[in-house]
Amino acid sequence: MAKKYTLDELLIITAAREIKDGENVILGVGLPTTAGAMAKALHAPHATLMMESGILDIEPLVPPNHIADAHSCRGFSYATDLFSMFTMTYRGYVDVCFLGVAQIDRFGNINTTVIGDYYQPKMRLPGSGGAADFLSYAKKTILTMRGGEFVNTLDYFTSPGYLDGGDSRDASGLFPRGSGPVMLLTTKGVFRFDEQTKELVLAKVHPGISVDDIRKDIPWDLKIAPDLAETDRPTDVEIDFIRRFAPTEAVGRKLMYELAIAHSFNKALARGK
Amino acid sequence: MSVTENKVMTAKEAIGRFVKDGDHLVIGNYTVGTCAALVFEVIRQQRKGLTLYSQSGVFDVEVLVGGGCVDRLVSTYVYRAGGKEGGSAVERAMKAGTLEMEDYTNFQYNARLVAGMHGFSFMQVLEGAMVTDLFNKRSFLGDDKYRVIPCPYTGKQILTVPAANPDVCIVHVQRADRFGNAQYWGALGSVAAAALASKRIVVSCEEIVEHDIIQSSPHLTVIPGYRVDAVVEIPFGAHPTEVLGYYNLDRLMYALFFMSDMNGDGLKAWMDEWVYGCVDRHAYLDHYMAKHGAESLDAIRAKAYYSAPANYGAAYTSCWDNEDRERSMGVTLAEMERILEERGLLNG
């Protein structure tokens, strides 16, 4: 019987499968770094993993804390600066990048900057970081959204997806032809983009989730893929890799914090504090 | 500044001499190796009215804004503790109207410093951002946040950002010599550009090393000594952030900071304890070890993984061979001088 898996494991493994052997991959903070490590270890040994801080061709031994974490590996092949990381993206040498999303619209444009008014924020979010430039110039982008929202109009337009849909991105002349987001991964399912209209299309649903569960989050009439299916289940090898390599991510943030706080507390007690 | 002047000093003296009220201050580090000890000293000395530049304004920006030092912020990425229920010093200050922020992308922010570093007045950046609100929504820089010009060669419309030349950069590195030659390795980020674009540079380091060490590894030097105003040796000077080859991120301390930072009272209590309550980094480390145990610090110390030495050797280090003859002409110095005399080539 196949192994059972957590939602976090499903998300990481689904993202990892988007990385193909030989691709140049920019990893973002969080889930993508673990997905990248899994891809490199299991099915894409010749992928070149890199981070915008200028560390290239890394083979992480533990999950990186963030995008400048050279402590997660034992050396790496090329040390360059942030400026060169983005100019190599501009020149077309980056195949895949990953970005987290706070708000997304029908055509894959994203907001990671603010909820509410920009100048008088209801909630100030991190901002662009590398997102706007990566989503502009990487050949393809994998979007991940956990706790974000689908909206008709973004509160702030941080990074360009397919603009007004159709051929508007290519027609603008500002981006490499054919570039843009190719997938949105959420806690409920997997979305792709319609080839003609460039709108989000529901392609897969995670186990235990119904199409209606997903529709109720989306303020427009969601397009459903004719071959809609359940998200491909992870293999035992993939699950074992994630648990061994990134145990705190396998269990998920909530349980990780609960166990870590209890562990710290017990250590302090043992020291007599 | 002359190399004979002593640049080695304490953090208190360096910040006292080189960081002024109203300065444009740039944090040299990006995400890792944050110059935490120098940042804390700026706060303890109560600098006011700063325009703060930080590539990724997480820990450093939160405490400087929380300490009331900053009026204006230029950044690409700020922190938000605790998700929807949480908050940040930046968010609280923006809501209170005490902080203005100008948002750039990572590349655009860095490009402003690269332009400044090289003495140019602007830099071309990636034109895709023209369709976004980064371009459309502007804060205190107004029209000068970006300008669009035609490329003189292709005629294509290009997006540009203005150069930035901050008054002072504070930056933490692995090692430096007493002249200020600063060596940094790992995620290079925008460290060199932030420092070299600035008018004054204050370097803190894990250790001050002999000049010989620097000379035998110049590929690691990111800031040349002649540009540096002050050198401060501060072991664990970036804690709770990490320094490659010295220590890892202190996840416990970092998590406790961000839990405190979810609201203004929490951040104030944290800063009372760790910034105002500790006169310098020694006091901070003593307090840390008393509270969390020396073993917590030992647990994050790096195990060595040395870079293979690069061979900077050459075939010879003198023009004169073992017999004291010049290598190409085959004559001794005395013979050379005699010949010059004989040919009538010597004057005076």
XYZ file of C-alpha atoms in Angstrom:
621
model
C 0.000 0.000 0.000
C 1.295 3.425 -0.908
C 2.368 5.797 1.836
C 0.070 8.483 3.220
C 1.265 12.067 2.830
C 0.645 15.515 4.316
C -0.722 18.481 2.347
C 2.654 20.209 2.690
C 4.389 17.182 1.205
C 1.918 17.123 -1.692
C 2.562 20.806 -2.473
C 6.352 20.502 -2.357
C 6.376 17.368 -4.500
C 3.899 18.794 -7.050
C 6.112 21.883 -7.402
C 9.291 19.792 -7.637
C 7.882 17.806 -10.565
C 7.718 21.014 -12.632
C 11.533 21.157 -12.673
C 12.969 19.232 -15.623
C 16.471 17.863 -15.931
C 18.973 20.385 -17.264
C 16.937 23.469 -16.434
C 18.292 26.609 -14.775
C 16.104 27.276 -11.767
C 15.758 30.320 -9.527
C 14.501 29.264 -6.130
C 12.387 31.521 -3.952
C 12.071 31.432 -0.209
C 10.127 28.582 1.451
C 8.539 25.707 -0.452
C 10.519 26.209 -3.707
C 13.904 25.672 -2.080
C 12.823 22.268 -0.799
C 11.138 21.459 -4.120
C 14.361 22.366 -5.934
C 16.452 20.161 -3.682
C 14.062 17.233 -4.250
C 14.115 17.675 -8.019
C 17.905 17.786 -8.068
C 18.185 14.699 -5.868
C 15.523 12.554 -7.550
C 14.702 13.422 -11.157
C 16.662 16.452 -12.377
C 20.309 15.804 -11.441
C 21.553 18.249 -14.081
C 19.315 21.136 -13.051
C 21.296 24.199 -11.956
C 19.786 25.601 -8.780
C 20.438 29.246 -8.051
C 19.303 32.077 -5.840
C 19.084 35.787 -6.554
C 21.637 36.597 -3.857
C 24.283 35.284 -6.268
C 24.863 31.675 -5.205
C 24.745 29.330 -8.190
C 24.717 25.576 -8.661
C 23.953 24.674 -5.084
C 23.233 21.211 -3.719
C 21.419 21.893 -0.450
C 22.088 19.487 2.425
C 19.435 21.061 4.641
C 16.481 23.271 3.610
C 17.708 26.823 2.978
C 16.316 29.412 5.408
C 16.102 32.073 2.710
C 17.480 33.093 -0.669
C 20.976 33.953 0.591
C 21.566 30.813 2.631
C 24.993 29.470 1.685
C 24.966 27.649 5.032
C 22.518 25.132 3.575
C 25.136 23.616 1.302
C 28.815 22.727 1.361
C 30.136 25.317 -1.053
C 28.704 25.997 -4.506
C 30.020 26.471 -8.037
C 29.710 30.146 -8.840
C 29.596 33.184 -6.581
C 28.261 36.262 -8.328
C 26.330 39.329 -7.263
C 22.645 40.165 -7.342
C 23.053 42.514 -10.309
C 24.429 39.705 -12.495
C 21.722 37.277 -11.378
C 19.071 39.574 -12.811
C 20.934 40.459 -15.976
C 21.380 36.739 -16.715
C 17.623 36.392 -16.266
C 17.065 39.370 -18.616
C 19.271 37.698 -21.206
C 17.140 34.538 -21.135
C 19.292 32.088 -19.185
C 16.710 31.314 -16.500
C 14.213 28.574 -17.385
C 12.085 28.386 -14.259
C 11.439 30.544 -11.252
C 9.078 30.197 -8.305
C 7.115 32.992 -6.680
C 4.747 33.153 -3.742
C 1.489 35.068 -4.216
C -0.692 37.159 -1.888
C -3.302 38.259 -4.472
C -3.763 36.953 -8.000
C -6.153 38.049 -10.738
C -7.771 36.086 -13.557
C -4.736 36.501 -15.836
C -1.999 35.649 -13.351
C -0.933 39.173 -12.451
C 0.170 39.238 -8.837
C 0.337 41.419 -5.757
C 2.868 40.811 -2.991
C 3.119 44.420 -1.787
C 0.059 45.632 0.089
C -3.535 44.916 1.078
C -5.572 48.120 1.013
C -4.184 51.496 -0.008
C -0.489 51.618 -0.892
C 0.151 54.834 1.023
C -2.108 54.010 4.000
C -1.841 50.215 4.106
C -4.317 47.935 5.777
C -1.646 45.270 5.608
C 1.845 45.969 4.356
C 3.274 42.819 2.726
C 6.931 42.214 1.846
C 6.957 43.877 -1.612
C 8.512 42.858 -4.901
C 11.938 41.629 -3.879
C 12.951 39.858 -7.077
C 9.387 38.998 -8.137
C 8.541 41.650 -10.753
C 11.764 41.135 -12.698
C 11.690 37.337 -12.489
C 8.067 37.083 -13.596
C 8.976 39.417 -16.462
C 12.015 37.557 -17.792
C 12.186 33.931 -16.604
C 10.948 31.640 -19.398
C 8.326 30.156 -17.095
C 7.166 30.873 -13.578
C 5.515 28.577 -11.051
C 3.244 30.519 -8.682
C 2.425 29.228 -5.227
C -0.344 30.603 -3.030
C -0.989 29.601 0.574
C -3.326 31.891 2.423
C -3.610 34.394 -0.423
C -6.702 35.372 -2.411
C -8.183 35.490 -5.910
C -9.401 38.994 -6.787
C -10.906 40.786 -9.769
C -8.650 43.792 -9.199
C -5.314 43.686 -7.410
C -4.811 46.180 -4.566
C -1.337 46.732 -6.013
C 0.108 45.344 -9.233
C 3.542 44.040 -8.225
C 4.426 41.538 -10.950
C 3.203 41.004 -14.502
C 1.399 37.827 -15.502
C -0.641 37.905 -18.733
C -1.739 41.552 -18.268
C -5.230 41.804 -19.825
C -5.130 38.233 -21.134
C -5.062 36.987 -24.738
C -1.899 38.125 -26.496
C -1.530 41.321 -24.462
C 1.670 40.220 -22.727
C 3.443 39.328 -25.958
C 1.941 42.333 -27.764
C 3.351 44.768 -25.204
C 6.844 44.091 -26.537
C 8.243 44.322 -23.016
C 8.686 40.610 -22.309
C 10.271 37.574 -23.987
C 7.676 35.976 -26.242
C 5.983 32.998 -24.630
C 7.220 33.825 -21.153
C 4.952 34.083 -18.111
C 3.366 32.010 -15.383
C 2.610 28.379 -16.283
C 1.098 27.073 -13.085
C -0.537 28.219 -9.856
C -0.330 25.804 -6.966
C -2.696 26.405 -4.034
C -3.655 24.425 -0.955
C -6.716 23.204 -2.868
C -5.562 22.498 -6.391
C -3.405 23.125 -9.438
C -4.255 25.758 -12.054
C -2.830 26.216 -15.547
C -3.380 29.035 -18.044
C -5.648 28.769 -21.096
C -3.553 28.859 -24.264
C -5.788 31.394 -26.015
C -7.361 33.573 -23.327
C -4.488 33.193 -20.801
C -6.968 32.941 -17.939
C -6.517 30.591 -14.991
C -7.934 27.109 -15.610
C -8.457 24.578 -12.841
C -6.457 21.491 -13.868
C -6.204 19.343 -10.735
C -7.888 19.175 -7.358
C -6.160 17.912 -4.237
C -7.626 14.854 -2.458
C -10.715 15.642 -0.383
C -11.360 18.970 -2.156
C -14.362 19.548 -4.414
C -14.584 21.900 -7.380
C -17.172 23.889 -5.408
C -14.671 24.334 -2.551
C -12.432 26.018 -5.085
C -15.130 27.978 -6.929
C -16.240 29.729 -3.754
C -12.786 31.390 -3.420
C -12.904 32.794 -6.944
C -14.875 35.940 -7.844
C -15.226 35.153 -11.559
C -16.683 32.230 -13.491
C -13.798 29.795 -13.205
C -12.857 27.775 -16.247
C -12.406 24.050 -15.574
C -10.116 21.834 -17.663
C -12.046 19.160 -19.629
C -9.615 16.537 -18.332
C -9.829 17.719 -14.705
C -8.342 15.096 -12.382
C -7.104 14.616 -8.847
C -3.573 15.880 -8.217
C -1.059 13.126 -8.991
C -0.165 11.320 -5.790
C 3.420 11.461 -4.535
C 5.537 8.328 -4.711
C 6.980 6.685 -1.600
C 10.470 7.681 -2.728
C 9.428 11.330 -2.938
C 7.710 11.256 0.458
C 10.717 9.596 2.076
C 13.026 12.206 0.567
C 11.008 15.140 1.900
C 10.721 13.640 5.411
C 14.453 12.957 5.594
C 15.609 16.218 3.955
C 13.040 18.685 5.286
C 11.237 17.131 8.261
C 9.970 20.480 9.573
C 8.376 21.221 6.198
C 6.888 17.739 5.915
C 4.961 18.246 9.155
C 3.810 21.783 8.215
C 4.387 25.118 9.908
C 1.730 24.830 12.618
C 2.845 21.491 14.026
C 6.512 22.420 13.596
C 6.057 25.527 15.778
C 4.084 23.588 18.373
C 6.786 20.928 18.684
C 9.692 23.422 18.513
C 8.282 25.627 21.259
C 7.710 22.599 23.509
C 11.265 21.437 22.788
C 12.779 24.862 23.635
C 10.724 25.009 26.797
C 11.919 21.568 27.884
C 15.548 22.517 27.186
C 15.175 25.665 29.297
C 13.604 23.638 32.105
C 16.528 21.211 31.970
C 18.909 24.164 32.410
C 16.923 25.257 35.439
C 15.546 28.441 33.838
C 41.870 59.252 4.451
C 45.511 58.374 5.011
C 46.346 54.723 5.653
C 48.580 55.759 8.548
C 45.611 57.027 10.534
C 44.282 54.418 12.932
C 40.925 53.172 11.643
C 40.454 50.480 14.251
C 37.936 51.629 16.845
C 34.884 50.604 18.833
C 31.367 50.523 17.404
C 30.468 53.404 19.695
C 33.269 55.572 18.341
C 32.684 54.568 14.697
C 28.961 55.332 14.750
C 29.591 58.488 16.801
C 32.058 59.807 14.238
C 30.586 58.661 10.940
C 26.780 58.417 11.190
C 24.977 61.775 11.513
C 21.373 62.809 12.059
C 19.588 63.179 8.717
C 22.056 60.969 6.851
C 21.181 58.690 3.994
C 22.313 55.434 5.626
C 22.666 52.190 3.656
C 22.807 48.744 5.229
C 25.577 47.008 3.287
C 24.391 43.464 3.937
C 21.621 41.670 2.075
C 19.591 39.103 4.064
C 22.678 37.445 5.613
C 25.416 38.756 7.884
C 23.355 41.801 8.885
C 25.521 44.370 10.665
C 23.373 43.951 13.772
C 25.886 45.283 16.309
C 26.396 48.489 14.274
C 22.642 48.864 13.774
C 22.057 48.547 17.529
C 24.711 51.221 18.148
C 22.965 53.620 15.739
C 19.775 53.102 17.758
C 21.506 53.516 21.132
C 23.007 56.793 19.906
C 19.479 57.855 18.892
C 20.193 58.988 15.354
C 17.162 60.774 13.908
C 15.750 61.642 10.511
C 17.593 58.952 8.578
C 16.754 58.019 5.015
C 17.415 54.296 5.243
C 18.388 52.094 2.309
C 18.158 48.340 2.816
C 18.049 45.778 -0.003
C 16.003 43.372 2.064
C 14.697 45.275 5.051
C 13.927 42.555 7.495
C 15.676 42.530 10.894
C 17.733 45.726 10.409
C 14.836 47.848 9.159
C 12.429 46.621 11.833
C 14.689 47.658 14.726
C 15.811 50.964 13.149
C 12.222 51.958 12.368
C 11.089 50.670 15.760
C 13.835 52.772 17.358
C 12.440 55.919 15.736
C 15.597 56.585 13.684
C 14.029 56.530 10.211
C 11.835 59.040 8.357
C 12.201 57.561 4.887
C 12.842 54.027 3.686
C 14.058 52.794 0.316
C 13.742 49.015 0.025
C 12.467 46.074 -1.997
C 11.278 43.731 0.705
C 10.084 44.320 4.250
C 9.107 41.876 6.913
C 5.704 41.096 8.301
C 5.633 39.064 11.490
C 2.852 36.626 12.270
C 0.813 36.635 9.047
C -2.599 38.281 8.951
C -2.876 38.779 12.717
C 0.655 40.119 13.005
C 2.354 43.295 11.951
C 5.672 45.060 11.582
C 7.376 48.244 12.682
C 7.258 49.402 9.055
C 3.516 48.834 8.800
C 2.844 50.543 12.141
C 4.956 53.567 11.190
C 3.307 53.855 7.758
C -0.138 53.733 9.371
C 0.934 56.377 11.895
C 2.239 58.558 9.066
C 5.777 58.714 10.505
C 7.425 56.706 7.698
C 7.417 57.101 3.935
C 8.597 54.187 1.827
C 9.787 53.971 -1.760
C 9.448 50.456 -3.240
C 11.801 49.065 -5.857
C 12.535 45.584 -7.164
C 15.716 43.925 -5.973
C 17.413 44.662 -9.277
C 16.289 48.295 -9.475
C 17.428 49.031 -5.923
C 20.791 47.425 -6.587
C 21.094 49.201 -9.954
C 20.807 52.578 -8.196
C 23.807 51.660 -6.042
C 25.751 50.195 -8.969
C 25.261 53.485 -10.835
C 26.403 55.380 -7.747
C 29.373 53.092 -7.246
C 30.653 53.757 -10.754
C 29.945 57.488 -10.759
C 27.147 57.308 -13.350
C 23.996 59.394 -12.946
C 21.507 56.605 -13.782
C 21.235 52.930 -14.713
C 19.087 51.071 -17.209
C 16.779 48.550 -15.534
C 14.440 45.853 -16.850
C 11.573 47.441 -18.778
C 8.861 44.914 -17.830
C 8.294 46.763 -14.564
C 6.821 49.706 -16.528
C 3.413 47.980 -16.510
C 3.394 47.557 -12.715
C 2.466 49.739 -9.750
C 6.137 49.927 -8.802
C 6.321 52.313 -11.746
C 2.894 53.904 -11.324
C 2.815 54.500 -7.564
C 5.534 56.756 -6.267
C 6.389 58.120 -2.872
C 8.922 60.805 -1.897
C 11.067 60.421 -5.019
C 8.161 61.377 -7.282
C 9.168 61.818 -10.931
C 12.726 60.857 -10.051
C 11.795 57.368 -8.883
C 12.068 56.268 -12.530
C 12.438 57.994 -15.852
C 11.851 56.511 -19.310
C 14.172 57.519 -22.116
C 14.733 56.346 -25.683
C 17.852 54.209 -26.122
C 20.198 56.311 -28.313
C 21.232 53.202 -30.281
C 18.020 51.189 -30.761
C 15.365 53.853 -30.207
C 13.575 51.476 -27.828
C 12.007 53.028 -24.700
C 14.112 52.074 -21.716
C 13.400 52.292 -18.015
C 16.009 53.935 -15.804
C 16.613 54.575 -12.118
C 18.709 57.387 -10.652
C 22.094 56.726 -9.044
C 22.201 56.541 -5.246
C 25.197 57.751 -3.265
C 24.287 57.342 0.412
C 26.200 59.377 3.000
C 27.322 56.334 4.908
C 27.315 52.540 4.637
C 27.470 50.260 7.662
C 28.424 46.703 6.767
C 29.524 43.477 8.444
C 32.052 41.096 6.842
C 33.996 37.993 7.807
C 37.402 39.632 8.128
C 39.346 42.812 7.478
C 42.816 44.168 8.139
C 43.552 47.307 10.138
C 43.672 49.360 6.931
C 40.061 48.483 6.178
C 40.539 45.959 3.375
C 37.331 44.051 3.902
C 36.844 40.429 2.846
C 33.413 38.915 2.391
C 32.362 35.646 0.797
C 29.169 33.615 0.331
C 26.031 35.191 -1.093
C 27.614 38.337 -2.518
C 24.261 40.071 -3.007
C 24.784 43.806 -3.229
C 27.411 44.221 -0.514
C 30.148 45.745 -2.677
C 27.807 48.151 -4.477
C 26.208 49.380 -1.242
C 29.589 50.094 0.306
C 31.351 51.538 -2.726
C 28.447 53.824 -3.690
C 28.624 55.472 -0.259
C 30.623 58.502 0.826
C 31.707 57.022 4.169
C 32.106 53.340 5.060
C 32.057 51.724 8.511
C 33.114 48.054 8.457
C 32.574 45.608 11.287
C 34.116 42.154 11.059
C 34.248 38.863 12.883
C 38.017 39.245 13.110
C 40.786 41.653 12.215
C 43.559 39.747 10.438
C 47.125 40.529 9.384
C 47.584 42.314 6.067
C 49.367 39.177 4.710
C 46.118 37.224 4.868
C 44.398 39.830 2.714
C 47.294 40.026 0.254
C 47.229 36.279 -0.364
C 43.456 36.246 -1.056
C 42.561 39.498 -2.848
C 39.653 37.788 -4.675
C 37.804 37.870 -1.364
C 38.259 41.596 -0.793
C 35.030 43.442 -1.602
C 35.966 46.863 -0.209
C 39.492 48.259 -0.613
C 41.059 49.805 2.464
C 41.448 53.283 0.983
C 37.658 53.693 0.902
C 37.073 52.632 4.505
C 36.754 55.062 7.435
C 36.432 52.726 10.400
C 37.128 49.063 11.184
C 35.465 47.463 14.187
C 36.182 43.916 15.333
C 32.937 42.410 16.652
C 32.733 38.620 17.053
C 29.096 37.539 16.609
C 28.539 41.021 15.210
C 25.722 39.818 12.943
C 23.894 37.649 15.478
C 21.028 36.611 15.336
C 21.660 36.551 11.554
C 24.408 34.339 10.159
C 27.980 34.683 8.891
C 29.305 31.979 6.545
C 32.251 30.161 8.116
C 31.494 31.537 11.597
C 27.938 30.780 12.709
C 24.462 29.881 11.471
C 21.227 31.804 11.787
C 20.034 31.642 15.400
C 16.561 30.344 14.644
C 15.348 30.492 18.230
C 16.467 34.092 18.752
C 15.158 35.112 15.334
C 11.751 33.508 15.971
C 11.504 35.153 19.407
C 12.310 38.527 17.824
C 9.578 38.221 15.222
C 7.035 37.032 17.772
C 7.811 40.179 19.793
C 7.661 42.334 16.666
C 4.006 41.503 15.984
C 3.031 44.589 17.989
C 4.682 47.823 19.098
C 4.786 46.974 22.795
C 6.408 43.636 22.092
C 9.093 45.203 19.930
C 9.764 47.898 22.539
C 10.209 45.258 25.254
C 12.559 43.287 22.997
C 14.626 46.381 22.231
C 14.713 47.433 25.896
C 16.202 44.054 26.686
C 18.583 43.473 23.763
C 19.427 46.932 22.326
C 19.123 49.574 25.080
C 19.730 47.042 27.868
C 23.125 45.959 26.508
C 25.799 48.633 26.301
C 27.704 46.822 23.534
C 27.971 43.443 21.819
C 29.937 41.916 24.711
C 27.097 42.770 27.053
C 24.594 41.410 24.504
C 26.445 38.090 24.272
C 26.792 37.851 28.056
C 23.075 38.447 28.375
C 22.350 35.908 25.641
C 24.436 33.214 27.326
C 22.917 33.931 30.728
C 19.424 33.656 29.273
C 19.704 30.926 26.631
C 22.890 29.119 27.726
C 26.343 29.128 26.144
C 25.398 25.835 24.495
C 22.833 27.659 22.345
C 25.639 29.750 20.893
C 27.943 26.721 20.541
C 25.216 24.849 18.665
C 25.300 27.364 15.803
C 29.084 27.707 15.450
C 30.238 26.725 11.949
C 32.406 23.689 11.341
C 35.270 24.550 9.006
C 35.033 23.861 5.268
C 37.999 25.692 3.794
C 38.188 27.057 0.291
C 41.000 25.474 -1.741
C 43.854 27.992 -1.722
C 44.300 29.892 -4.976
C 47.914 29.936 -6.060
C 49.048 33.538 -6.462
C 52.659 32.444 -7.033
C 54.956 33.539 -9.894
C 58.210 32.178 -11.387
C 60.347 34.677 -9.544
C 60.067 37.626 -7.220
C 63.187 39.578 -8.245
C 64.740 40.613 -11.550
C 68.059 39.196 -10.348
C 68.925 35.487 -10.632
C 70.784 33.292 -8.136
C 74.128 34.634 -9.359
C 72.820 38.186 -8.991
C 72.661 38.679 -12.761
C 69.716 40.473 -14.347
C 67.541 37.751 -15.887
C 67.183 39.137 -19.440
C 70.470 41.050 -19.933
C 72.710 38.606 -18.044
C 74.737 41.329 -16.305
C 75.311 42.134 -12.638
C 74.267 45.508 -11.230
C 77.938 46.595 -11.133
C 78.431 45.526 -14.743
C 75.278 47.367 -15.763
C 76.444 50.566 -14.112
C 79.895 50.249 -15.732
C 78.353 49.857 -19.179
C 76.094 52.878 -18.620
C 79.196 54.890 -17.636
C 81.151 53.649 -20.670
C 78.335 54.566 -23.065
C 78.102 58.080 -21.616
C 74.470 57.549 -20.557
C 74.827 58.794 -16.978
C 74.229 62.437 -16.121
C 75.000 64.616 -13.136
